[in-house]
Amino acid sequence: MEVRLVRHTPDPEKTIALGAHLCYSAIGAAQLEEKISDEQAAKLVRKLVSMGHFSTLEHVIFTFAIEGVSRVLTHQLVRHRIASYSQQSQRYVKEHNFETIMPPSIAARPAANEKFKKLMLEIQNIYNEFTDMGILAEDARYILPNAAETKIVCTFNVRSLMNFFSLRCCTRAQWEIRQLAEKMLVECKKVAPILFENAGPTCVTEGICREGEMTCGRLAAILAKKPGKN
């Protein structure tokens, strides 16, 4: 899996601070921008995030280029609707030598590993036969597996990203999209460390778990490590 942050709003933390300050200022944005220091921006961003005032976070966007992931992952990813997506098309891009993503649980079992590879090869051969017959790629793709590798570019505003990280960095999230979320969060922290310093699953950021009976138990472990706990 390869995750690259290819574009983002310049000075993301100052941009958010600018939007927040403007709501309560008699002067315009240009003058405010000159007056807001890095320290002031950092303090305000921390305050906004801690108070849950996320509307100004929508002024900042991050665009990621993602490769080496499965269609299983992208089917989950596009459920996060406050984002924009551009995915490699199986209609126009021929899949005569498609790569596959094998889950670790299958890879770790020799018999399952072998069956997976055999099935993928059979699908590949039939796909190639179909296209050789003159069947259009847009129809031949109907037999392609969810395991087929794909590429996607996606753009999120920070408010949507925070929600994405809270859900997909959780250990209850499916392994592949959790891996993606963790890599995306690393990239975000490189350019906006203050903004994303507390981003992640709610057990870490808020001290609560919303998984109910399906909780992984991580919150209990976190609370047990707090001072005064046995």
CSV table of C-alpha atoms in Angstrom, one decimal, residues 1-8 62-69 151-155 180 183-188 190-191:
chain,number,residue,atom,x,y,z
A,1,MET,CA,0.0,0.0,0.0
A,2,GLU,CA,1.3,3.4,-1.0
A,3,VAL,CA,-0.2,6.6,0.4
A,4,ARG,CA,1.0,10.0,-0.6
A,5,LEU,CA,-0.3,13.4,0.4
A,6,VAL,CA,-0.1,15.2,-2.9
A,7,ARG,CA,-1.8,18.5,-2.1
A,8,HIS,CA,-3.1,20.4,0.9
A,62,PHE,CA,-6.0,17.3,2.0
A,63,THR,CA,-5.6,15.3,-1.2
A,64,PHE,CA,-4.1,11.8,-1.2
A,65,ALA,CA,-2.9,9.5,-3.9
A,66,ILE,CA,-3.5,5.9,-2.9
A,67,GLU,CA,-2.2,2.8,-4.7
A,68,GLY,CA,-1.8,-0.9,-3.9
A,69,VAL,CA,-5.3,-1.3,-2.3
A,151,LYS,CA,-5.7,3.2,-7.4
A,152,ILE,CA,-7.6,6.2,-6.1
A,153,VAL,CA,-7.2,10.0,-5.5
A,154,CYS,CA,-9.3,11.4,-2.7
A,155,THR,CA,-9.8,14.8,-1.2
A,180,LEU,CA,-4.9,3.2,5.2
A,183,LYS,CA,-0.9,6.0,7.0
A,184,MET,CA,-3.0,9.0,6.0
A,185,LEU,CA,-2.8,10.3,9.6
A,186,VAL,CA,1.0,10.0,9.6
A,187,GLU,CA,1.0,12.2,6.4
A,188,CYS,CA,-1.4,14.7,7.9
A,190,LYS,CA,3.8,15.9,9.0
A,191,VAL,CA,2.2,19.2,7.7
